[in-house]
Amino acid sequence: MAETFIRTEGLCFSYKDDEGRPILHNINIDIKRGEFLCILGRNGSGKSTFAKLLNMILTPDAGKIYVDGVDITDPGLTEEQIMEVRRKVGMVFQNPDNQLVATIVEEDVAFGPENMGVPSDEIRERVDRALETVGMTEYARHSPSRLSGGQKQRIAIAGILAMMPECIIFDESTAMLDPHGRHEVMETIDRLNEMRSLTVIAITHNMDEAILADRIAVMDGGRIVMDGSPAEIFSREEELTAMGLGVPQAAMLANRLRRAGMDLPEGLLDERSAADAIASAINARKRQGT
Amino acid sequence: MLKDITLGQYFPGDSVFHRADPRAKIILGIVFIVAVFLADSPLSYAFLLLSTVLMIAVSRIPFKTVLRSMRALIFIIIFTSVINIFWTRGEHLIFEWKFIHIYREGLTFAAYMVIRITCLLCGTGVMLSYTTSPIALTDGLEQLLSPLKKIKLPVHEFSMMMTIALRFIPTLIEETDKIMSAQRSRGADLSSGGLIRRAKALIPVLIPLFVSAFRRADDLAVAMECRCYHGGEGRTRMNKLHFGLADLALTLAFAAFTAGIVLLNKVPLNVFN
Ligand SMILES: Nc1ncnc2c1ncn2[C@@H]1O[C@H](COP(=O)(O)OP(=O)(O)OP(=O)(O)O)[C@@H](O)[C@H]1O
Ligand SMILES: [Mg+2]
């Protein structure tokens, strides 16, 4: 866990076609290999921009980015080195329809390895394995246009997995899905992070997804303003609310009860543990009463 | 309603035609077209008709499906045969009434014409559209045309564009459906009035469609870049096309077919004499 996978130093960025308005200011972050990092922040806070800097879709104005020890802001990088960075840091986007290229599921999954020049039989293997990992093997010969949103998003994930990445960035990849589709995708992401020790960076507006992470970074106005474990971040409810962000319902309830004088432990984020803690607090109080 | 449009006429299956390499099918398709135009005796026309029926049977595409696709061209077929029947002059007059003269040559010629068009459509249809998926077809074309890359023709880019277009047509159709419903729910009247009025009513459908198509294109470009796309250079394919048993069988069959047509042309038999 200790090894740094992505590191940024004093990262600044502005879009050229936007009167040079600075979007990101002095971002310093260390992301460990195998970590599950969640990035929160209101619309326009620069989350997607930050993500696109990490696999060289955009290049920073100032500052350094190291991916697996390689300085990717070096203008002397060769085409192969750029491909290598994009292979290591895969990205899954919001709209599943806009990231599938081919008319047959398995051909789409093969797109990345094909671009990388992987030999045919190895592509076949990788595609089969990737589809199995996301549980879509039986849809290999289907057309993506006939699949549900959650299924399409899993195909998109398989397409990235087939490139054998070391890190996957999910940019609001569950935002367009219904609860069922969202669950499918989150479950896949969580499993990948656990089993494959894949580094996961998930950008989301959904607080219930954020509690699955090892660590949360909160962005506001192009800066990282909070960085810590989910328990730490969600105990700072006022600050989050001031930035237009919410807190998971269970955490909100626990915070309020705590303020009202109930004796609850810190770090109650999901419904189950909150319910258990509240029940035992009530029981304890009853026992004191009698 | 728009969703019912199916793209191409690919008919999944497992016949020799389905299994053959798209490149072989493209080349043999051209051979077939040439052979159809070589036919010029009653026997070779009969042979042509028979071979086409055999082709459809082997491909296991229902005859009805193949014939249905002819419906669109029925007018052209009737039109050319009528022209041939009434306008061809010959030696053997068989019917005369006022200004109408029908010669035997005209009838024969019309019959040949109908056979020729029908076989051409059914044959190439079976080879290239019913048994070859659009993607396989573009792949095959890309590979066949790849020598043209040497003279800097963007063969790979063209086939990539075709693939993406094929991929996005269903998505855009669905989107059109949605936008039409949205505009209708705002009171837009899309289906009454004259041609001009209806064309004008489509503007509020087309503009959002274009805007969204551009946004999709933008997203897709970034997603493709993230998946290491950098043009056709150094790209490998998962499904390597190769010349297999099915291709050999088809090539032999087509060689026999072409030889048959050429030989039967020489047989001096004329059923009409
Ligand atoms: N291609 C672009 N050209 C110019 N400005 C852009 C571009 N993309 C984003 N911006 C601007 O950069 C800022 C940050 O955008 P970004 O997409 O990174 O935000 P975000 O945190 O991902 O927001 P959201 O939650 O809505 O996805 C916004 O003010 C936006 O207007
Ligand atoms: Mg964003």
XYZ file of C-alpha atoms and ligand atoms in Angstrom:
595
model
C 0.000 0.000 0.000
C 2.869 2.303 0.743
C 4.197 2.831 -2.750
C 3.128 6.044 -4.472
C 1.536 5.456 -7.857
C 0.464 8.946 -8.899
C 1.955 12.112 -7.504
C 1.271 15.683 -8.490
C 3.321 18.702 -7.474
C 2.005 22.247 -7.765
C -0.288 21.350 -10.624
C -1.914 24.343 -12.384
C -4.122 24.266 -15.422
C -6.268 26.562 -17.582
C -8.139 25.895 -20.814
C -6.572 27.838 -23.696
C -9.882 28.705 -25.324
C -11.285 30.148 -22.123
C -9.381 33.447 -21.762
C -6.817 31.556 -19.698
C -9.100 31.442 -16.652
C -7.281 29.211 -14.167
C -9.213 26.001 -13.494
C -6.819 24.148 -11.211
C -4.567 25.831 -8.644
C -1.554 24.224 -7.106
C -2.767 20.672 -6.679
C -0.549 18.403 -4.615
C -1.679 14.879 -4.065
C -0.107 11.480 -3.527
C -2.116 8.476 -4.614
C -0.883 5.115 -3.400
C -0.862 1.946 -5.444
C -3.984 -0.099 -4.721
C -5.767 2.802 -3.094
C -9.452 3.553 -3.675
C -9.649 7.329 -3.808
C -12.886 9.174 -4.206
C -12.987 12.754 -5.470
C -15.965 14.865 -4.447
C -16.782 18.409 -5.432
C -19.553 20.496 -6.853
C -20.120 21.000 -10.588
C -17.307 22.931 -12.195
C -14.859 22.400 -9.345
C -12.358 20.878 -11.782
C -12.653 17.162 -11.053
C -12.894 15.995 -14.667
C -10.147 18.380 -15.698
C -7.881 16.950 -13.023
C -8.652 13.400 -14.165
C -7.838 14.225 -17.784
C -4.457 15.576 -16.737
C -3.537 12.234 -15.202
C -3.519 10.320 -18.489
C -2.247 13.040 -20.748
C -5.490 13.989 -22.425
C -4.630 17.506 -21.208
C -1.219 18.950 -20.354
C -0.695 21.204 -17.332
C 0.461 24.850 -17.440
C 2.762 24.332 -14.503
C 3.662 21.649 -12.019
C 4.644 18.026 -12.294
C 2.728 14.758 -12.534
C 4.470 11.458 -11.869
C 2.759 8.228 -12.867
C 4.542 5.156 -11.594
C 7.694 7.214 -11.226
C 7.628 8.658 -14.764
C 7.316 12.417 -15.181
C 4.464 12.658 -17.685
C 4.748 16.436 -18.021
C 8.091 15.992 -19.777
C 7.561 17.323 -23.328
C 10.186 14.885 -24.628
C 7.989 11.831 -24.033
C 7.849 9.499 -27.041
C 4.637 8.203 -28.584
C 5.269 4.808 -26.958
C 5.717 6.342 -23.542
C 2.454 8.269 -23.935
C 0.656 5.046 -24.919
C 2.178 3.379 -21.871
C 0.811 6.111 -19.581
C -2.644 5.761 -21.131
C -2.481 2.016 -20.708
C -1.553 2.322 -17.049
C -4.195 4.918 -16.283
C -7.481 3.938 -17.894
C -10.572 6.071 -17.776
C -14.283 5.288 -17.788
C -16.680 8.148 -18.465
C -20.198 9.126 -17.603
C -22.168 8.336 -20.724
C -21.835 4.669 -21.641
C -23.066 5.329 -25.168
C -20.289 7.750 -25.973
C -17.365 5.495 -25.201
C -18.212 2.294 -27.043
C -16.672 2.169 -30.494
C -17.648 -1.109 -32.135
C -20.973 -2.709 -33.011
C -20.168 -5.978 -31.254
C -19.349 -6.184 -27.563
C -16.174 -8.265 -27.847
C -14.837 -6.157 -30.701
C -15.293 -3.100 -28.542
C -13.435 -4.672 -25.644
C -10.648 -5.561 -28.082
C -10.300 -1.950 -29.250
C -7.719 -0.878 -26.638
C -5.371 -3.878 -26.996
C -5.688 -3.630 -30.792
C -4.494 -0.044 -30.635
C -1.616 -1.105 -28.428
C -0.509 -3.627 -31.031
C -1.031 -6.711 -28.875
C -0.824 -9.982 -30.888
C -4.177 -11.481 -31.954
C -4.333 -14.555 -29.745
C -3.344 -12.558 -26.704
C -6.098 -10.041 -27.455
C -8.570 -12.925 -27.574
C -7.419 -14.084 -24.134
C -7.535 -10.623 -22.635
C -11.003 -9.965 -24.022
C -12.368 -13.220 -22.630
C -10.817 -12.547 -19.261
C -12.041 -8.934 -19.117
C -15.590 -9.940 -20.033
C -15.520 -12.626 -17.393
C -14.304 -10.188 -14.753
C -17.244 -7.866 -15.357
C -19.633 -10.808 -15.727
C -20.626 -10.133 -19.327
C -19.251 -13.235 -21.051
C -22.632 -14.307 -22.359
C -23.086 -10.989 -24.146
C -19.802 -11.209 -26.071
C -21.461 -11.375 -29.502
C -24.269 -8.903 -28.750
C -24.636 -5.412 -30.081
C -24.020 -2.777 -27.366
C -27.069 -0.801 -28.463
C -29.333 -3.530 -27.119
C -27.820 -3.567 -23.607
C -28.935 -1.742 -20.463
C -26.979 1.244 -19.157
C -25.326 -0.754 -16.378
C -24.346 -3.483 -18.808
C -22.908 -0.964 -21.268
C -20.891 0.601 -18.493
C -19.533 -2.815 -17.533
C -18.507 -3.331 -21.163
C -16.718 0.015 -21.036
C -14.906 -1.170 -17.896
C -13.992 -4.443 -19.626
C -12.606 -2.397 -22.533
C -10.257 -0.658 -20.111
C -9.410 -3.870 -18.218
C -8.327 -5.526 -21.459
C -5.537 -2.938 -21.640
C -4.289 -4.282 -18.286
C -4.260 -0.937 -16.518
C -2.775 -0.291 -13.127
C -5.239 2.437 -12.276
C -8.760 3.204 -13.482
C -10.377 6.601 -13.162
C -14.166 6.569 -13.094
C -15.542 9.988 -13.998
C -19.119 9.896 -12.712
C -19.468 6.490 -14.292
C -22.617 5.683 -12.373
C -24.340 9.045 -12.742
C -26.580 8.019 -15.623
C -27.576 4.671 -14.180
C -30.569 3.597 -12.148
C -29.997 2.179 -8.650
C -29.702 -1.338 -9.987
C -27.199 -0.403 -12.710
C -25.299 1.714 -10.206
C -25.068 -1.191 -7.824
C -23.795 -3.488 -10.614
C -21.066 -1.045 -11.546
C -20.043 -0.093 -7.997
C -19.833 -3.725 -7.084
C -17.566 -4.365 -10.080
C -15.350 -1.406 -9.174
C -15.080 -2.454 -5.554
C -14.230 -6.024 -6.512
C -11.520 -4.897 -8.940
C -9.973 -2.743 -6.258
C -9.976 -5.576 -3.722
C -8.994 -8.515 -5.901
C -6.614 -7.040 -8.372
C -5.164 -4.370 -6.103
C -6.011 -1.976 -8.868
C -5.741 1.695 -7.996
C -9.188 3.261 -8.322
C -10.001 6.951 -8.570
C -13.741 7.505 -8.547
C -15.268 10.904 -9.190
C -18.820 11.026 -7.951
C -21.664 13.100 -6.600
C -23.138 10.138 -4.820
C -22.194 10.068 -1.155
C -23.180 6.449 -0.718
C -20.509 5.526 -3.249
C -17.962 7.731 -1.526
C -18.188 5.754 1.707
C -16.783 2.687 -0.098
C -13.498 4.508 -0.683
C -10.322 4.283 1.421
C -9.834 7.980 1.116
C -11.778 11.022 -0.023
C -10.421 14.203 -1.576
C -12.804 17.145 -1.806
C -12.258 19.722 -4.514
C -13.631 23.222 -4.579
C -12.796 26.016 -6.983
C -9.919 24.077 -8.498
C -8.225 23.260 -5.200
C -8.155 20.201 -3.003
C -9.709 21.528 0.190
C -10.107 18.334 2.218
C -8.310 15.042 2.103
C -8.867 12.191 4.514
C -10.703 9.005 5.339
C -14.480 8.903 4.742
C -15.083 9.002 8.497
C -12.964 12.145 8.870
C -14.479 13.902 5.872
C -18.102 13.184 6.722
C -17.721 14.333 10.303
C -17.071 17.829 8.895
C -20.672 18.220 7.823
C -20.868 22.044 8.021
C -17.861 22.580 5.785
C -19.230 20.125 3.237
C -22.652 21.749 3.271
C -21.047 25.152 2.775
C -19.453 23.773 -0.410
C -22.808 22.562 -1.650
C -22.075 18.937 -0.871
C -24.116 16.525 1.179
C -23.256 13.835 3.653
C -24.519 10.226 3.518
C -27.898 10.041 5.232
C -26.689 7.694 7.943
C -23.770 10.012 8.759
C -26.086 13.030 8.806
C -28.426 11.305 11.231
C -25.544 10.188 13.440
C -24.086 13.721 13.479
C -27.442 15.201 14.503
C -28.051 12.640 17.231
C -24.557 13.210 18.518
C -25.199 16.943 18.673
C -28.439 16.256 20.532
C -26.453 14.434 23.163
C -26.599 10.802 22.152
C -23.413 8.889 22.804
C -22.414 7.555 19.373
C -18.996 6.488 18.065
C -17.336 8.396 15.187
C -17.278 7.086 11.654
C -20.860 5.897 11.202
C -21.334 6.045 7.463
C -23.553 3.273 6.233
C -27.068 2.483 7.364
C -26.296 -0.859 8.949
C -23.559 0.295 11.304
C -25.493 3.495 12.141
C -28.614 1.488 12.986
C -26.637 -0.899 15.180
C -24.879 1.931 16.982
C -28.104 3.852 17.588
C -29.860 0.712 18.837
C -27.082 -0.061 21.301
C -26.997 3.589 22.457
C -30.751 3.461 23.127
C -30.397 0.154 24.951
C -27.572 1.515 27.057
C -29.688 4.513 27.985
C -32.640 2.262 28.865
C -30.393 0.174 31.052
C -29.212 3.323 32.833
C -32.828 4.452 33.240
C -33.951 1.252 34.927
C -41.401 3.478 -34.432
C -37.977 4.615 -35.616
C -36.426 1.878 -33.538
C -37.750 -0.806 -35.820
C -35.312 0.114 -38.561
C -32.701 -2.597 -38.724
C -29.349 -1.809 -40.106
C -28.159 -3.662 -43.167
C -29.735 -7.027 -43.716
C -27.292 -9.260 -41.937
C -28.833 -12.594 -41.163
C -26.709 -14.502 -38.615
C -26.059 -18.114 -39.518
C -23.450 -20.764 -40.042
C -23.381 -21.567 -43.767
C -20.284 -21.630 -46.002
C -21.120 -18.072 -46.957
C -21.247 -16.994 -43.329
C -17.952 -18.614 -42.542
C -16.059 -17.322 -45.551
C -13.601 -14.460 -45.283
C -15.181 -11.108 -46.223
C -12.258 -10.386 -48.568
C -12.913 -13.597 -50.477
C -16.583 -12.732 -50.661
C -15.915 -9.246 -51.995
C -13.654 -10.605 -54.733
C -15.991 -13.480 -55.567
C -18.862 -11.001 -55.593
C -17.072 -9.092 -58.344
C -16.401 -12.361 -60.186
C -20.094 -13.164 -59.915
C -21.117 -9.789 -61.365
C -18.750 -10.237 -64.304
C -20.017 -13.773 -64.892
C -23.613 -12.537 -64.903
C -22.756 -10.132 -67.690
C -20.895 -12.806 -69.633
C -23.976 -14.991 -69.934
C -25.484 -14.760 -73.360
C -27.178 -17.964 -74.439
C -30.422 -19.495 -73.204
C -28.543 -22.347 -71.606
C -26.137 -20.137 -69.742
C -29.042 -18.007 -68.510
C -30.787 -21.121 -67.262
C -27.544 -22.155 -65.579
C -27.226 -18.708 -64.019
C -30.732 -18.874 -62.611
C -30.138 -22.352 -61.253
C -26.841 -21.368 -59.637
C -28.433 -18.378 -57.948
C -31.228 -20.509 -56.522
C -28.569 -22.945 -55.319
C -26.631 -20.107 -53.701
C -29.657 -18.931 -51.749
C -30.399 -22.500 -50.685
C -26.823 -23.054 -49.478
C -26.779 -19.788 -47.535
C -30.002 -20.881 -45.751
C -31.429 -17.398 -46.046
C -35.197 -17.845 -46.472
C -36.214 -17.329 -50.121
C -38.988 -15.058 -48.955
C -36.497 -12.696 -47.308
C -34.361 -12.513 -50.415
C -37.342 -11.939 -52.684
C -38.760 -9.312 -50.359
C -35.646 -7.227 -50.809
C -36.400 -7.238 -54.550
C -39.661 -5.423 -53.951
C -37.983 -2.046 -54.013
C -36.644 -2.754 -57.498
C -39.713 -4.356 -58.987
C -40.554 -1.109 -60.741
C -37.186 -0.941 -62.470
C -37.485 -4.567 -63.531
C -40.955 -4.076 -64.998
C -39.937 -0.837 -66.638
C -36.889 -2.323 -68.380
C -38.774 -5.371 -69.531
C -41.607 -3.268 -70.958
C -39.139 -1.090 -72.813
C -37.398 -4.161 -74.157
C -40.623 -5.822 -75.251
C -42.023 -2.838 -77.128
C -38.914 -1.187 -78.452
C -36.759 -4.071 -79.637
C -36.953 -4.646 -83.370
C -36.173 -8.053 -84.807
C -37.040 -10.502 -87.527
C -39.760 -12.563 -85.941
C -42.885 -10.474 -85.521
C -45.335 -12.271 -83.274
C -47.870 -9.585 -82.461
C -48.976 -6.460 -84.264
C -51.740 -3.978 -83.437
C -51.777 -0.413 -84.744
C -48.427 1.026 -83.624
C -47.537 -1.879 -81.325
C -45.103 -4.422 -82.682
C -43.818 -7.208 -80.533
C -40.932 -9.279 -81.793
C -39.684 -12.540 -80.433
C -36.253 -10.997 -79.914
C -37.838 -8.382 -77.661
C -39.437 -11.031 -75.487
C -36.240 -13.042 -75.210
C -34.267 -9.946 -74.419
C -36.736 -8.890 -71.716
C -36.591 -12.349 -70.166
C -32.775 -12.225 -70.170
C -32.885 -8.807 -68.581
C -35.191 -9.923 -65.774
C -33.036 -12.977 -65.053
C -29.891 -10.884 -65.130
C -31.147 -8.207 -62.692
C -32.734 -10.743 -60.352
C -29.637 -12.918 -60.199
C -27.378 -9.924 -59.772
C -29.365 -8.643 -56.798
C -29.972 -11.987 -55.140
C -26.436 -13.205 -55.708
C -24.607 -10.139 -54.416
C -27.189 -9.836 -51.643
C -26.505 -13.341 -50.410
C -22.745 -12.856 -50.646
C -22.293 -9.390 -49.238
C -25.315 -8.258 -47.335
C -27.185 -11.244 -45.882
C -24.210 -13.322 -44.802
C -21.620 -10.633 -44.046
C -21.956 -8.341 -41.040
C -21.366 -4.663 -41.875
C -18.273 -4.677 -39.679
C -16.793 -7.699 -41.419
C -17.492 -5.974 -44.718
C -15.678 -2.765 -43.726
C -12.814 -4.810 -42.287
C -12.539 -6.787 -45.497
C -12.621 -3.618 -47.585
C -9.941 -2.019 -45.424
C -7.647 -4.972 -45.904
C -8.284 -5.281 -49.622
C -7.655 -1.584 -50.119
C -4.655 -1.440 -47.794
C -2.149 -1.290 -50.687
C -3.668 2.135 -51.374
C -2.239 3.335 -48.060
C 1.095 3.477 -49.870
C -0.193 6.331 -51.987
C -1.416 8.080 -48.827
C -5.105 7.274 -49.201
C -6.724 7.265 -45.718
C -8.015 3.695 -45.972
C -7.893 2.981 -42.240
C -9.544 6.285 -41.336
C -12.301 5.627 -43.813
C -13.045 2.198 -42.393
C -12.917 3.572 -38.828
C -15.462 6.199 -39.834
C -17.709 3.525 -41.290
C -17.451 1.462 -38.117
C -18.297 4.407 -35.893
C -21.156 5.457 -38.140
C -22.569 1.928 -37.952
C -22.156 1.950 -34.198
C -23.891 5.299 -33.710
C -26.796 5.010 -36.112
C -28.999 3.112 -33.611
C -28.020 5.551 -30.839
C -28.876 8.582 -32.935
C -32.131 7.021 -34.099
C -33.124 6.471 -30.502
C -32.165 10.030 -29.707
C -34.234 11.372 -32.599
C -37.184 9.475 -31.217
C -36.677 11.057 -27.811
C -36.283 14.584 -29.153
C -39.380 14.182 -31.300
C -41.386 13.108 -28.280
C -39.970 15.993 -26.254
C -40.890 18.537 -28.913
C -44.300 16.977 -29.396
C -44.971 17.230 -25.677
C -44.223 20.935 -25.968
C -46.896 21.195 -28.611
C -44.804 20.866 -31.753
C -46.841 19.530 -34.636
C -44.532 17.284 -36.613
C -46.867 15.372 -38.813
C -49.484 17.618 -40.351
C -49.461 20.241 -43.053
C -47.789 20.286 -46.429
C -44.300 19.233 -47.293
C -42.731 22.627 -46.559
C -44.497 22.967 -43.249
C -43.431 19.540 -42.192
C -39.845 20.168 -43.239
C -39.888 23.366 -41.182
C -41.338 21.506 -38.218
C -38.277 19.243 -38.315
C -35.870 22.088 -37.524
C -36.523 21.934 -33.763
C -35.738 18.231 -33.989
C -32.608 18.521 -36.098
C -30.875 21.277 -34.149
C -30.815 19.464 -30.792
C -29.872 16.294 -32.627
C -26.852 17.974 -34.204
C -25.777 19.594 -30.967
C -25.909 16.281 -29.183
C -24.148 14.459 -32.019
C -21.251 16.899 -31.765
C -21.061 16.453 -28.028
C -21.042 12.698 -28.482
C -18.299 12.988 -31.068
C -16.231 15.012 -28.627
C -16.732 12.489 -25.817
C -15.976 9.589 -28.113
C -12.753 11.191 -29.330
C -11.515 11.556 -25.742
C -12.592 8.007 -24.874
C -10.775 6.651 -27.940
C -7.655 8.581 -27.035
C -7.820 7.111 -23.530
C -7.844 3.688 -25.122
C -4.578 4.374 -26.894
C -6.077 5.070 -30.306
C -3.498 6.742 -32.520
C -4.569 5.918 -36.050
C -4.083 2.714 -37.977
C -0.340 2.534 -37.525
C 0.881 -0.400 -35.435
C -2.662 -1.569 -34.838
C -3.361 -5.289 -34.623
C -6.728 -7.031 -34.913
C -8.307 -9.592 -32.647
C -9.950 -11.489 -35.480
C -7.285 -11.983 -38.073
C -8.847 -12.641 -41.432
C -7.522 -15.781 -43.039
C -8.198 -17.876 -46.076
C -9.890 -21.032 -44.768
C -11.713 -24.095 -45.981
C -14.934 -22.178 -46.584
C -13.073 -19.752 -48.827
C -11.491 -22.556 -50.795
C -14.880 -24.224 -51.284
C -16.449 -20.966 -52.415
C -13.586 -20.138 -54.762
C -13.824 -23.556 -56.415
C -17.592 -23.260 -56.694
C -17.308 -19.842 -58.309
C -14.593 -21.012 -60.695
C -16.875 -23.854 -61.761
C -19.782 -21.422 -62.083
C -17.848 -18.976 -64.284
C -16.488 -21.811 -66.433
C -20.013 -23.169 -66.757
C -21.353 -19.851 -68.022
C -18.534 -19.432 -70.538
C -18.863 -22.998 -71.820
C -22.631 -22.913 -72.077
C -22.358 -19.708 -74.093
C -20.625 -21.771 -76.750
C -23.305 -24.468 -76.934
C -25.131 -23.696 -80.174
C -28.566 -24.497 -78.907
C -31.372 -22.084 -79.339
C -34.682 -23.101 -77.867
C -36.461 -20.375 -79.788
C -35.520 -21.662 -83.219
N -13.187 22.049 -22.805
C -13.295 23.104 -21.989
N -12.983 24.340 -22.422
C -13.082 25.386 -21.600
N -13.482 25.331 -20.309
C -13.799 24.137 -19.813
C -13.730 22.955 -20.621
N -14.117 21.909 -19.864
C -14.410 22.400 -18.646
N -14.230 23.730 -18.602
C -14.405 24.574 -17.430
O -13.555 24.108 -16.423
C -14.179 24.148 -15.163
C -14.039 22.818 -14.490
O -14.722 21.855 -15.264
P -14.733 20.317 -14.931
O -15.449 19.645 -16.028
O -13.363 19.888 -14.631
O -15.617 20.281 -13.616
P -16.193 19.034 -12.834
O -15.756 19.183 -11.439
O -15.867 17.793 -13.543
O -17.734 19.301 -12.900
P -18.938 18.266 -13.027
O -19.240 17.822 -11.650
O -20.029 19.084 -13.584
O -18.500 17.191 -13.945
C -15.603 24.583 -15.394
O -15.730 25.924 -15.013
C -15.805 24.461 -16.867
O -16.611 25.488 -17.332
Mg -16.969 16.270 -14.595
